[in-house]
Coordinates of C-alpha atoms and ligand atoms in Angstrom, one line a residue:
Chain A
X1 CA 73.8 86.8 158.7
X2 CA 74.1 90.1 156.4
X3 CA 77.2 88.0 154.5
X4 CA 73.9 85.7 153.5
X5 CA 71.7 88.0 152.4
X6 CA 75.7 89.9 149.9
X7 CA 76.0 86.7 149.1
X8 CA 72.3 85.6 147.5
X9 CA 71.7 89.3 146.4
X10 CA 74.9 88.8 144.7
X11 CA 73.6 84.8 143.1
X12 CA 70.2 86.3 142.6
X13 CA 71.7 87.9 139.8
X14 CA 74.5 85.5 138.3
X15 CA 74.6 87.2 135.0
X16 CA 75.2 90.8 136.2
X17 CA 77.8 89.6 138.5
X18 CA 79.2 87.6 136.4
X19 CA 80.1 90.5 134.4
X20 CA 80.6 92.7 137.3
X21 CA 83.5 90.2 138.3
X22 CA 84.7 89.7 134.1
X23 CA 84.9 93.5 133.8
X24 CA 86.6 94.1 137.5
X25 CA 88.7 91.1 136.0
X26 CA 89.9 92.5 132.5
X27 CA 90.4 96.0 134.4
X28 CA 92.7 94.1 136.8
X29 CA 94.3 91.9 133.6
X30 CA 95.3 95.0 132.0
X31 CA 97.0 96.3 134.8
X32 CA 98.9 93.2 135.4
X33 CA 99.4 92.1 131.6
X34 CA 100.7 96.1 131.2
X35 CA 103.8 96.0 134.5
X36 CA 103.9 92.7 133.4
X37 CA 105.0 93.1 130.2
X38 CA 107.1 96.4 131.0
X39 CA 109.3 94.8 133.7
X40 CA 109.3 91.5 131.6
X41 CA 111.0 93.5 128.3
X42 CA 113.1 95.3 130.5
X43 CA 114.4 92.1 132.2
X44 CA 114.7 91.1 128.7
X45 CA 117.5 93.9 127.7
X46 CA 118.8 93.5 130.8
X47 CA 119.2 89.6 130.6
X48 CA 120.7 90.0 127.7
X49 CA 123.2 92.4 128.1
X50 CA 124.8 90.6 130.5
X51 CA 124.2 87.9 128.2
X52 CA 127.8 89.3 127.0
X53 CA 129.6 88.2 129.8
X54 CA 131.1 91.6 129.8
X55 CA 131.6 93.7 133.1
X56 CA 131.7 97.6 131.9
X57 CA 129.7 99.3 129.1
X58 CA 130.5 102.2 127.5
X59 CA 127.5 104.2 125.7
X60 CA 127.8 107.7 123.2
X61 CA 128.2 111.4 124.8
X62 CA 124.4 111.9 125.3
X63 CA 122.1 108.8 124.8
X64 CA 119.6 107.7 126.5
X65 CA 120.2 104.2 128.1
X66 CA 118.1 102.6 126.1
X67 CA 117.4 104.6 123.0
X68 CA 118.6 102.1 120.5
X69 CA 118.7 103.8 117.7
X70 CA 121.7 104.6 115.3
X71 CA 126.0 103.8 115.7
X72 CA 126.9 107.8 117.2
X73 CA 130.9 106.0 118.2
X74 CA 133.8 104.9 116.5
X75 CA 134.8 102.3 116.0
X76 CA 138.0 103.6 117.2
X77 CA 136.3 103.6 120.6
X78 CA 137.1 99.5 120.9
X79 CA 140.5 100.2 120.2
X80 CA 141.6 103.0 122.3
X81 CA 140.1 100.8 125.0
X82 CA 140.9 97.2 124.9
X83 CA 144.4 99.1 125.6
X84 CA 143.7 100.8 129.3
X85 CA 144.9 98.6 132.0
X86 CA 143.3 95.4 133.2
X87 CA 140.9 94.8 130.2
X88 CA 141.4 91.9 128.0
X89 CA 138.6 92.4 126.2
X90 CA 137.0 95.5 124.7
X91 CA 133.5 94.5 121.7
X92 CA 132.1 97.2 119.8
X93 CA 128.5 96.4 118.8
X94 CA 126.1 97.8 117.0
X95 CA 121.7 97.7 117.5
X96 CA 119.9 99.1 115.0
X97 CA 115.8 99.6 115.4
X98 CA 113.7 97.0 112.8
X99 CA 110.1 97.4 114.2
X100 CA 108.7 97.9 117.1
X101 CA 110.1 96.8 119.8
X102 CA 112.2 94.6 117.2
X103 CA 116.4 95.2 117.0
X104 CA 119.3 93.3 114.7
X105 CA 122.6 93.5 116.1
X106 CA 125.3 93.9 115.0
X107 CA 129.1 92.6 116.2
X108 CA 132.5 91.2 115.2
X109 CA 131.6 87.5 115.5
X110 CA 135.4 86.7 117.0
X111 CA 135.7 89.0 118.9
X112 CA 132.0 88.6 120.5
X113 CA 133.1 84.4 120.9
X114 CA 136.3 85.4 123.0
X115 CA 134.3 88.3 125.2
X116 CA 130.7 85.9 126.4
X117 CA 132.3 82.5 125.9
X118 CA 130.5 82.1 122.3
X119 CA 126.3 81.6 121.0
X120 CA 125.1 78.1 122.1
X121 CA 123.8 76.9 119.0
X122 CA 120.2 74.4 119.3
X123 CA 120.0 74.1 114.8
X124 CA 122.6 74.8 111.9
X125 CA 126.4 76.8 113.2
X126 CA 127.8 80.2 112.7
X127 CA 127.5 82.4 110.4
X128 CA 130.4 82.0 107.3
X129 CA 128.9 84.3 104.6
X130 CA 127.8 87.8 103.9
X131 CA 124.3 87.0 103.7
X132 CA 123.5 85.2 106.8
X133 CA 121.6 85.6 110.2
X134 CA 122.0 84.1 113.1
X135 CA 118.4 84.5 115.0
X136 CA 117.2 83.6 118.5
X137 CA 115.3 80.4 119.7
X138 CA 112.2 82.3 120.7
X139 CA 112.1 84.7 117.0
X140 CA 112.9 81.9 115.5
X141 CA 109.7 80.1 117.2
X142 CA 107.5 83.1 116.4
X143 CA 108.6 83.0 112.9
X144 CA 108.8 79.4 112.1
X145 CA 112.6 79.7 110.7
X146 CA 114.9 77.4 111.3
X147 CA 118.5 77.2 109.6
X148 CA 118.6 77.2 106.1
X149 CA 115.4 79.8 106.2
X150 CA 114.4 82.5 104.2
X151 CA 114.3 85.6 106.6
X152 CA 112.8 89.1 104.6
X153 CA 115.0 92.6 106.6
X154 CA 116.1 95.4 105.5
X155 CA 116.0 95.2 101.8
X156 CA 116.9 91.6 101.5
X157 CA 116.9 88.0 102.5
X158 CA 119.1 85.4 104.9
X159 CA 119.7 82.4 105.0
X160 CA 119.5 81.3 108.3
X161 CA 122.8 79.8 109.3
X162 CA 122.4 79.3 112.6
X163 CA 119.4 79.2 115.7
X164 CA 120.9 79.8 118.9
X165 CA 119.6 80.1 122.8
X166 CA 118.2 83.5 123.5
X167 CA 120.1 86.1 126.4
X168 CA 122.5 86.6 124.8
X169 CA 123.2 90.2 123.4
X170 CA 120.2 90.4 121.0
X171 CA 117.6 88.0 119.2
X172 CA 118.7 89.3 115.0
X173 CA 123.0 88.8 115.0
X174 CA 124.1 89.8 112.2
X175 CA 128.6 90.9 111.2
X176 CA 129.3 94.3 112.6
X177 CA 130.4 95.6 109.2
X178 CA 127.0 93.9 107.7
X179 CA 125.5 96.2 109.3
X180 CA 127.2 98.7 109.6
X181 CA 127.7 98.8 104.9
X182 CA 124.0 98.0 104.2
X183 CA 122.9 101.4 107.2
X184 CA 125.4 104.1 106.0
X185 CA 127.1 103.6 109.2
X186 CA 130.8 102.8 108.5
X187 CA 133.2 102.8 111.9
X188 CA 130.4 103.4 113.7
X189 CA 128.5 101.0 116.9
X190 CA 126.5 101.9 119.7
X191 CA 128.6 100.4 122.3
X192 CA 131.2 98.6 123.5
X193 CA 131.7 96.1 125.9
X194 CA 134.5 96.0 127.8
X195 CA 135.8 92.6 129.9
X196 CA 138.4 93.8 132.8
X197 CA 141.0 91.3 134.4
X198 CA 139.6 90.8 137.8
X199 CA 136.2 92.1 139.1
X200 CA 137.5 93.2 141.7
X201 CA 139.4 95.7 139.2
X202 CA 135.9 97.2 137.8
X203 CA 135.9 99.8 139.7
X204 CA 139.0 101.5 139.3
X205 CA 139.1 100.8 135.4
X206 CA 135.2 102.4 135.4
X207 CA 136.9 105.6 137.3
X208 CA 140.0 105.7 135.6
X209 CA 137.8 105.6 131.7
X210 CA 135.1 108.9 133.4
X211 CA 138.2 110.7 133.8
X212 CA 139.4 110.3 130.5
X213 CA 136.2 109.8 128.6
X214 CA 134.1 113.3 130.1
X215 CA 130.9 113.6 129.1
X216 CA 130.1 109.5 127.6
X217 CA 128.3 107.4 130.1
X218 CA 129.7 104.5 131.4
X219 CA 128.5 101.7 133.7
X220 CA 129.4 98.9 135.5
X221 CA 127.0 95.5 134.7
X222 CA 125.1 95.7 137.4
X223 CA 125.0 99.3 137.3
X224 CA 123.3 98.8 133.8
X225 CA 120.9 95.9 134.8
X226 CA 119.8 98.1 137.9
X227 CA 119.3 101.1 135.4
X228 CA 117.3 99.4 133.4
X229 CA 114.3 99.9 135.1
X230 CA 110.5 101.4 134.4
X231 CA 111.4 105.1 135.6
X232 CA 114.3 104.9 133.4
X233 CA 112.6 105.0 130.3
X234 CA 111.5 107.6 129.2
X235 CA 106.7 107.9 128.7
X236 CA 107.2 104.3 130.2
X237 CA 105.6 105.6 134.1
X238 CA 103.5 107.8 132.5
X239 CA 101.9 105.6 129.8
X240 CA 101.8 103.1 132.7
X241 CA 100.1 105.6 134.8
X242 CA 97.2 106.7 132.0
X243 CA 96.5 102.8 131.3
X244 CA 95.8 102.4 135.2
X245 CA 93.9 105.7 135.1
X246 CA 91.6 104.6 131.9
X247 CA 91.4 100.6 134.4
X248 CA 90.0 102.6 137.6
X249 CA 87.7 104.7 135.2
X250 CA 86.5 101.5 133.9
X251 CA 85.4 99.5 136.9
X252 CA 84.7 102.6 138.4
X253 CA 82.0 102.3 135.2
X254 CA 80.5 98.8 135.3
X255 CA 80.3 98.8 139.1
X256 CA 78.1 102.0 139.0
X257 CA 75.9 100.5 137.0
X258 CA 75.6 97.5 138.3
X259 CA 74.8 98.8 141.3
X260 CA 72.7 101.8 140.2
X261 CA 70.8 98.7 138.6
X262 CA 70.7 96.6 141.4
X263 CA 69.8 99.4 144.8
X264 CA 66.9 100.4 141.8
X265 CA 65.7 97.6 142.0
X266 CA 65.9 96.3 144.9
X267 CA 64.1 99.8 146.0
X268 CA 60.8 97.2 147.4
X269 CA 64.3 95.4 150.0
X270 CA 65.4 98.7 151.2
X271 CA 62.7 99.6 152.4
X272 CA 62.0 96.4 153.7
X273 CA 64.6 96.7 155.6
X274 CA 64.4 100.0 156.6
X275 CA 60.6 100.1 158.5
X276 CA 63.3 96.7 160.0
X277 CA 64.5 99.5 161.2
X278 CA 68.0 98.7 159.6
X279 CA 70.0 101.9 159.9
X280 CA 71.7 104.0 156.3
X281 CA 74.6 103.0 157.8
X282 CA 73.9 99.1 157.6
X283 CA 72.5 99.5 154.0
X284 CA 75.7 100.8 152.5
X285 CA 77.6 98.4 154.3
X286 CA 75.3 95.8 152.9
X287 CA 76.3 97.1 149.3
X288 CA 79.6 97.7 149.8
X289 CA 80.0 94.7 151.5
X290 CA 79.1 93.6 147.5
X291 CA 81.2 95.7 145.7
X292 CA 84.4 94.5 148.4
X293 CA 82.9 90.8 147.1
X294 CA 83.2 91.3 143.4
X295 CA 86.5 93.6 143.5
X296 CA 88.2 91.1 145.1
X297 CA 86.7 88.0 143.2
X298 CA 87.2 90.3 140.2
X299 CA 90.4 90.6 141.3
X300 CA 91.7 87.0 141.9
X301 CA 90.5 86.3 137.8
X302 CA 92.2 89.1 136.7
X303 CA 95.5 87.3 137.9
X304 CA 94.5 84.5 136.4
X305 CA 94.1 86.1 133.1
X306 CA 97.1 87.2 133.9
X307 CA 99.1 83.6 133.4
X308 CA 96.0 83.5 130.5
X309 CA 98.0 86.5 128.5
X310 CA 100.8 85.5 129.7
X311 CA 100.9 82.2 127.7
X312 CA 99.2 83.8 124.8
X313 CA 102.2 86.5 125.0
X314 CA 104.1 83.9 125.1
X315 CA 103.5 81.3 122.7
X316 CA 102.6 83.7 119.9
X317 CA 105.3 86.9 120.2
X318 CA 107.3 85.2 122.2
X319 CA 110.1 87.5 120.3
X320 CA 108.9 90.9 120.6
X321 CA 107.3 90.3 124.0
X322 CA 107.9 89.6 127.3
X323 CA 105.3 89.2 129.9
X324 CA 106.3 88.5 134.0
X325 CA 103.8 87.8 136.4
X326 CA 103.9 90.8 138.7
X327 CA 103.3 89.2 142.2
X328 CA 104.2 92.7 144.0
X329 CA 101.2 94.1 141.4
X330 CA 98.7 92.0 142.3
X331 CA 97.5 94.0 146.1
X332 CA 98.2 97.1 144.0
X333 CA 96.1 96.4 141.1
X334 CA 93.7 94.7 143.7
X335 CA 93.5 97.8 145.3
X336 CA 92.8 100.3 142.6
X337 CA 89.7 97.7 141.4
X338 CA 88.6 97.9 144.6
X339 CA 89.1 101.8 144.9
X340 CA 87.4 101.7 141.4
X341 CA 84.6 99.5 143.0
X342 CA 83.7 101.5 145.9
X343 CA 83.9 104.9 144.2
X344 CA 81.2 103.5 141.3
X345 CA 79.4 102.0 144.4
X346 CA 79.0 105.6 146.2
X347 CA 76.6 106.8 144.7
X348 CA 73.8 104.1 143.9
X349 CA 74.4 103.3 147.8
X350 CA 74.5 107.0 149.4
X351 CA 70.5 106.6 146.5
X352 CA 69.6 103.0 148.7
X353 CA 70.4 105.0 151.7
X354 CA 68.9 107.5 152.1
X355 CA 65.0 105.3 150.4
X356 CA 62.3 107.0 152.1
X357 CA 60.9 103.8 153.3
X358 CA 57.1 104.4 152.8
X359 CA 57.8 105.1 149.5
X360 CA 60.0 102.4 149.2
X361 CA 57.6 99.9 149.6
X362 CA 54.6 101.4 147.4
X363 CA 57.5 101.0 145.1
X364 CA 56.1 98.0 142.1
Chain B
X1 CA 40.9 102.8 179.7
X2 CA 44.1 101.7 182.1
X3 CA 46.0 104.5 183.4
X4 CA 49.4 104.1 181.7
X5 CA 48.7 103.3 178.3
X6 CA 51.4 102.0 175.6
X7 CA 50.0 104.3 172.3
X8 CA 48.3 107.9 173.8
X9 CA 48.3 110.4 170.8
X10 CA 47.4 113.8 171.5
X11 CA 45.5 116.4 168.7
X12 CA 47.1 113.9 165.9
X13 CA 48.2 116.1 162.8
X14 CA 49.5 115.8 159.8
X15 CA 49.8 117.1 156.3
X16 CA 51.8 116.3 152.6
X17 CA 52.3 118.8 151.0
X18 CA 52.6 117.6 147.5
X19 CA 53.6 120.7 145.3
X20 CA 51.5 123.2 145.7
X21 CA 48.5 121.5 147.4
X22 CA 48.0 120.4 150.7
X23 CA 46.8 117.4 151.8
X24 CA 45.8 117.0 155.5
X25 CA 45.4 113.1 156.2
X26 CA 45.4 113.6 159.9
X27 CA 43.2 116.2 161.0
X28 CA 43.5 116.0 165.0
X29 CA 43.6 112.5 166.3
X30 CA 43.2 111.2 169.7
X31 CA 43.6 108.2 171.4
X32 CA 44.5 105.8 173.7
X33 CA 46.1 102.1 173.2
X34 CA 46.5 100.3 176.8
X35 CA 48.8 97.7 177.2
X36 CA 47.8 93.9 175.5
X37 CA 44.5 95.6 173.9
X38 CA 43.8 94.3 170.5
X39 CA 42.8 96.7 168.4
X40 CA 40.7 97.3 164.8
X41 CA 41.3 100.6 163.2
X42 CA 38.5 100.9 159.8
X43 CA 37.4 103.4 158.2
X44 CA 37.1 104.2 154.2
X45 CA 39.9 104.7 152.0
X46 CA 41.6 107.9 152.3
X47 CA 40.7 108.3 155.1
X48 CA 44.5 108.5 157.4
X49 CA 44.6 104.9 158.8
X50 CA 48.4 104.3 157.2
X51 CA 49.1 107.8 157.8
X52 CA 48.3 106.8 161.7
X53 CA 50.4 103.5 161.4
X54 CA 53.1 105.0 159.9
X55 CA 53.3 107.5 162.2
X56 CA 53.1 105.2 165.4
X57 CA 55.5 103.0 163.8
X58 CA 58.2 105.8 163.2
X59 CA 58.2 105.3 159.7
X60 CA 56.8 109.0 159.4
X61 CA 57.1 112.0 160.9
X62 CA 53.9 113.7 162.4
X63 CA 53.4 117.7 161.6
X64 CA 52.3 118.0 165.0
X65 CA 50.6 116.7 168.1
X66 CA 51.7 114.2 170.9
X67 CA 52.4 111.1 170.2
X68 CA 54.3 108.0 172.7
X69 CA 54.7 105.1 172.8
X70 CA 55.6 103.1 175.8
X71 CA 56.3 106.6 177.4
X72 CA 58.3 107.4 174.0
X73 CA 57.6 111.0 172.7
X74 CA 57.4 110.3 169.1
X75 CA 57.0 114.2 167.6
X76 CA 59.9 115.0 168.5
X77 CA 62.7 112.9 167.5
X78 CA 65.4 112.9 164.6
X79 CA 65.2 110.3 160.9
X80 CA 68.0 108.4 163.2
X81 CA 66.0 108.3 166.4
X82 CA 63.0 107.2 164.4
X83 CA 65.4 104.5 162.9
X84 CA 66.5 102.8 166.7
X85 CA 63.2 103.0 167.5
X86 CA 61.6 100.9 164.8
X87 CA 64.4 98.6 165.3
X88 CA 63.5 98.7 169.5
X89 CA 59.8 98.7 169.7
X90 CA 57.1 98.9 166.2
X91 CA 57.1 95.1 164.3
X92 CA 55.0 95.9 161.2
X93 CA 53.3 93.4 158.8
X94 CA 51.8 94.8 155.4
X95 CA 48.7 93.7 153.6
X96 CA 52.1 92.7 151.2
X97 CA 54.2 90.5 152.8
X98 CA 57.4 92.2 151.9
X99 CA 59.4 89.0 152.8
X100 CA 63.2 89.8 151.0
X101 CA 63.1 87.5 148.5
X102 CA 66.5 86.2 148.3
X103 CA 66.4 85.0 151.5
X104 CA 64.9 81.9 153.1
X105 CA 62.4 81.7 156.2
X106 CA 64.9 81.6 158.8
X107 CA 66.9 84.4 157.0
X108 CA 64.0 87.0 157.1
X109 CA 63.2 86.6 160.2
X110 CA 66.3 86.2 161.7
X111 CA 67.7 89.4 159.4
X112 CA 64.9 91.4 162.0
X113 CA 67.2 90.2 165.1
X114 CA 70.5 90.9 163.3
X115 CA 69.0 94.2 162.3
X116 CA 68.4 95.0 166.2
X117 CA 71.4 93.9 167.5
X118 CA 70.9 91.1 169.0
X119 CA 72.3 88.0 168.9
X120 CA 70.7 84.8 166.5
X121 CA 70.7 81.4 169.1
X122 CA 67.7 80.1 170.5
X123 CA 65.4 81.9 172.2
X124 CA 62.8 79.6 174.3
X125 CA 60.0 82.7 173.3
X126 CA 60.2 82.8 170.3
X127 CA 60.1 78.6 169.2
X128 CA 56.5 79.0 171.0
X129 CA 56.3 82.1 168.6
X130 CA 56.4 79.6 165.8
X131 CA 55.3 76.4 167.3
X132 CA 51.7 79.4 167.9
X133 CA 52.5 80.7 163.6
X134 CA 52.4 77.1 162.4
X135 CA 55.9 77.6 160.2
X136 CA 58.4 75.7 161.9
X137 CA 59.0 73.4 159.3
X138 CA 58.9 75.8 156.4
X139 CA 61.2 77.7 157.4
X140 CA 63.8 76.9 154.8
X141 CA 61.5 77.7 152.0
X142 CA 62.2 81.4 150.4
X143 CA 59.1 83.2 150.3
X144 CA 58.3 82.0 146.3
X145 CA 57.9 78.1 148.0
X146 CA 55.7 79.5 150.6
X147 CA 51.5 80.3 150.4
X148 CA 50.4 84.0 150.8
X149 CA 49.2 82.8 154.6
X150 CA 52.7 80.7 155.7
X151 CA 54.6 83.9 154.0
X152 CA 52.5 86.2 156.1
X153 CA 52.6 84.3 159.1
X154 CA 56.8 84.7 158.9
X155 CA 55.9 88.3 158.3
X156 CA 54.9 87.9 161.3
X157 CA 57.0 86.2 163.1
X158 CA 59.8 88.7 161.8
X159 CA 57.6 91.6 163.1
X160 CA 57.4 90.1 167.4
X161 CA 60.9 89.1 167.1
X162 CA 62.3 91.8 168.6
X163 CA 59.4 91.9 171.3
X164 CA 58.3 94.7 169.9
X165 CA 56.1 96.7 172.6
X166 CA 53.5 97.3 169.7
X167 CA 52.8 94.9 166.7
X168 CA 51.1 97.6 163.6
X169 CA 49.3 95.2 161.3
X170 CA 48.0 97.2 157.8
X171 CA 45.6 94.5 156.5
X172 CA 47.0 91.6 156.3
X173 CA 44.4 89.6 155.1
X174 CA 43.9 92.0 152.2
X175 CA 45.9 89.5 150.0
X176 CA 44.7 86.1 151.7
X177 CA 41.3 83.7 151.0
X178 CA 39.1 83.5 153.4
X179 CA 40.9 80.1 154.6
X180 CA 44.1 82.2 155.0
X181 CA 42.9 84.7 156.4
X182 CA 41.2 83.3 158.8
X183 CA 44.8 81.1 159.8
X184 CA 46.3 84.5 160.1
X185 CA 43.9 86.8 162.8
X186 CA 43.9 83.2 165.3
X187 CA 47.8 83.8 165.1
X188 CA 47.0 87.1 165.9
X189 CA 44.5 86.5 168.6
X190 CA 46.5 83.9 169.9
X191 CA 49.8 86.2 169.9
X192 CA 47.4 88.3 171.9
X193 CA 45.8 86.2 174.3
X194 CA 48.7 83.7 174.9
X195 CA 51.6 86.5 175.1
X196 CA 49.8 89.1 176.0
X197 CA 51.0 91.1 172.6
X198 CA 49.1 94.2 171.9
X199 CA 48.7 94.7 168.0
X200 CA 46.3 97.6 166.1
X201 CA 44.8 95.5 162.8
X202 CA 43.8 98.0 160.0
X203 CA 40.8 96.2 157.5
X204 CA 38.4 96.7 155.8
X205 CA 36.6 93.8 156.9
X206 CA 33.8 93.5 159.2
X207 CA 34.3 89.7 160.0
X208 CA 38.6 90.3 160.2
X209 CA 37.5 93.1 163.0
X210 CA 34.8 90.9 164.7
X211 CA 38.7 89.4 166.0
X212 CA 39.5 92.6 168.0
X213 CA 38.6 93.1 171.8
X214 CA 38.2 97.2 170.3
X215 CA 37.1 98.8 166.7
X216 CA 37.8 102.5 165.6
X217 CA 36.5 104.2 162.8
X218 CA 38.3 106.6 161.4
X219 CA 36.8 109.0 158.9
X220 CA 39.1 112.3 156.9
X221 CA 41.5 112.2 159.8
X222 CA 39.4 112.2 162.3
X223 CA 38.9 108.7 164.7
X224 CA 34.7 109.1 164.0
X225 CA 33.8 105.7 166.1
X226 CA 35.0 104.3 169.6
X227 CA 34.0 101.0 170.3
X228 CA 35.4 101.2 173.4
Ligands
ATP1 N1 53.0 110.5 150.8 C1 51.4 111.2 150.8 N2 51.3 111.7 149.5 C2 51.1 112.8 149.8 N3 49.8 112.3 149.8 C3 49.5 111.1 151.1 C4 50.7 110.3 150.9 N4 50.3 109.3 151.4 C5 48.7 109.4 152.1 N5 48.8 111.1 151.4 C6 46.7 110.8 151.3 O1 46.5 110.9 152.9 C7 45.7 110.9 153.0 C8 45.3 109.8 153.8 O2 45.9 107.9 152.9 P1 45.8 106.6 154.0 O3 46.8 106.5 152.9 O4 46.6 107.7 155.8 O5 44.9 106.1 153.4 P2 44.1 104.8 154.6 O6 43.1 104.9 155.0 O7 45.8 104.2 154.5 O8 43.4 104.8 153.4 P3 43.4 102.5 151.8 O9 42.4 102.6 153.2 O10 43.3 103.4 151.0 O11 45.1 102.5 152.3 C9 44.6 110.3 151.6 O12 44.0 111.4 150.2 C10 46.4 109.7 150.5 O13 45.4 110.4 149.8
MG2 MG1 46.1 102.4 153.8

């Protein structure tokens, strides 16, 4: 019975109801998109690292896990690592930031082909000249590139030699020495990818490398990919927290306003219910159920919207942004939205619950 | 007067405080209403009729005096006890019909049962009431689709659905034309005669008053005339 009243109330003001649901939906989408983007982009980084086909990664001392800047390690490290027992391949690569989240990677292409089994070319072929570049299919799609297209990066024009299947090393790849020259970093690299003769020997090799290279972060590939997470990116967690807090405030304000106007508008009806003997709890129950319904519908809408934002992102900026769908956050985002909404409904609810029925009935 | 009146009021006083000003709305009302009576309360505007009803119905706490409804002492009740009293013992009918506009007539009646925590299954007594009210075929309409007289009859059904000890009707025909008024009054009289419902009714209209067993007249917060 009470549900019928709640339902009729929501139906009675369809625009207000729709706007409340929409606002909560946007709130939930904000959270899901942000978390999905963080995770998606990190998963991309991890996937491309795995795509190299190495077993171990050696990074320069004092660098953060996903810090992509500069080339602080000497190329000599590659030869040193190649000479270690059980090591079959060692390839140095240099990552240079371009703009935003985009980076360009330099690597010795012949050595990289050996360790990784080579790129899969979807269009064009390998690099033959120093002014040629490889782009992956996402970057190509986002920037309308094909083999033979011209691309302006690092203050010069490049010819796209080939479009490769994404998921290996980087989205933009040029020869290592070209990148070193262009960025005035001769002989320097950002990390070394190491392949071992047998997977069983990975722990042994890591242990001996750690002894010989104190201070160098050395990770197995599993370790590296598991460390690439929201918690290990400096500031990301705080950023997500801030956005979630903002989302709560938005949800709170919208529901507050919506319920506040609903309570004012229904002064008389609340008075009638009270005259019929409804307790304050009964009135609160009605309003909280309405709020619950709004939050639930808003959460569902927000989940649907997160598919929409993913679709938009994947069709407009697949190379710069990747959004994952994060079902484990559906409940969390829903609970957060509900908490904000209930908080927003509590002051209007309190006002409604303590309304004097005689005054309310005299209210026009 | 019956030995066990359903309403017993002794020296009832009510003072409203509006800022510095005190309004003495009731100045010592004494009243006994036997079970099953159809009583009419008349009197000029501002004489305290509605205030008396609000106190009898548990919407308002008295300032002093004794009020018993069906053996319960209303002068000592807390807010939540008065709420419970409204739920169980009192039915209100107002001049403005005060139906919930978003619910159908049937649901307007059902919600009163729900508030009282009673089941919604069919009550043969209640079918009889609906027949008597002549609204059985109008129950699935929203109030806006009903005439004033129909709305008021739905409001009466809602007021008595929980078998209240007393039905308090504050100018129930004030917003109705004479035809609808007559229909509503007939319904009230039938409820009283056939089902033994105790009814107190406020009116300015001598024609309305003629339906009642007894008429008391109020003036300046006191009962000044009693036909009983
Ligand atoms: N909430 C209130 N605050 C202050 N004064 C009030 C309040 N309610 C009623 N009064 C005053 O108490 C007196 C009695 O009012 P009441 O409504 O009981 O009269 P009534 O006999 O029902 O009048 P009417 O025929 O106009 O309905 C009036 O002087 C009125 O102004
Ligand atoms: Mg009055």
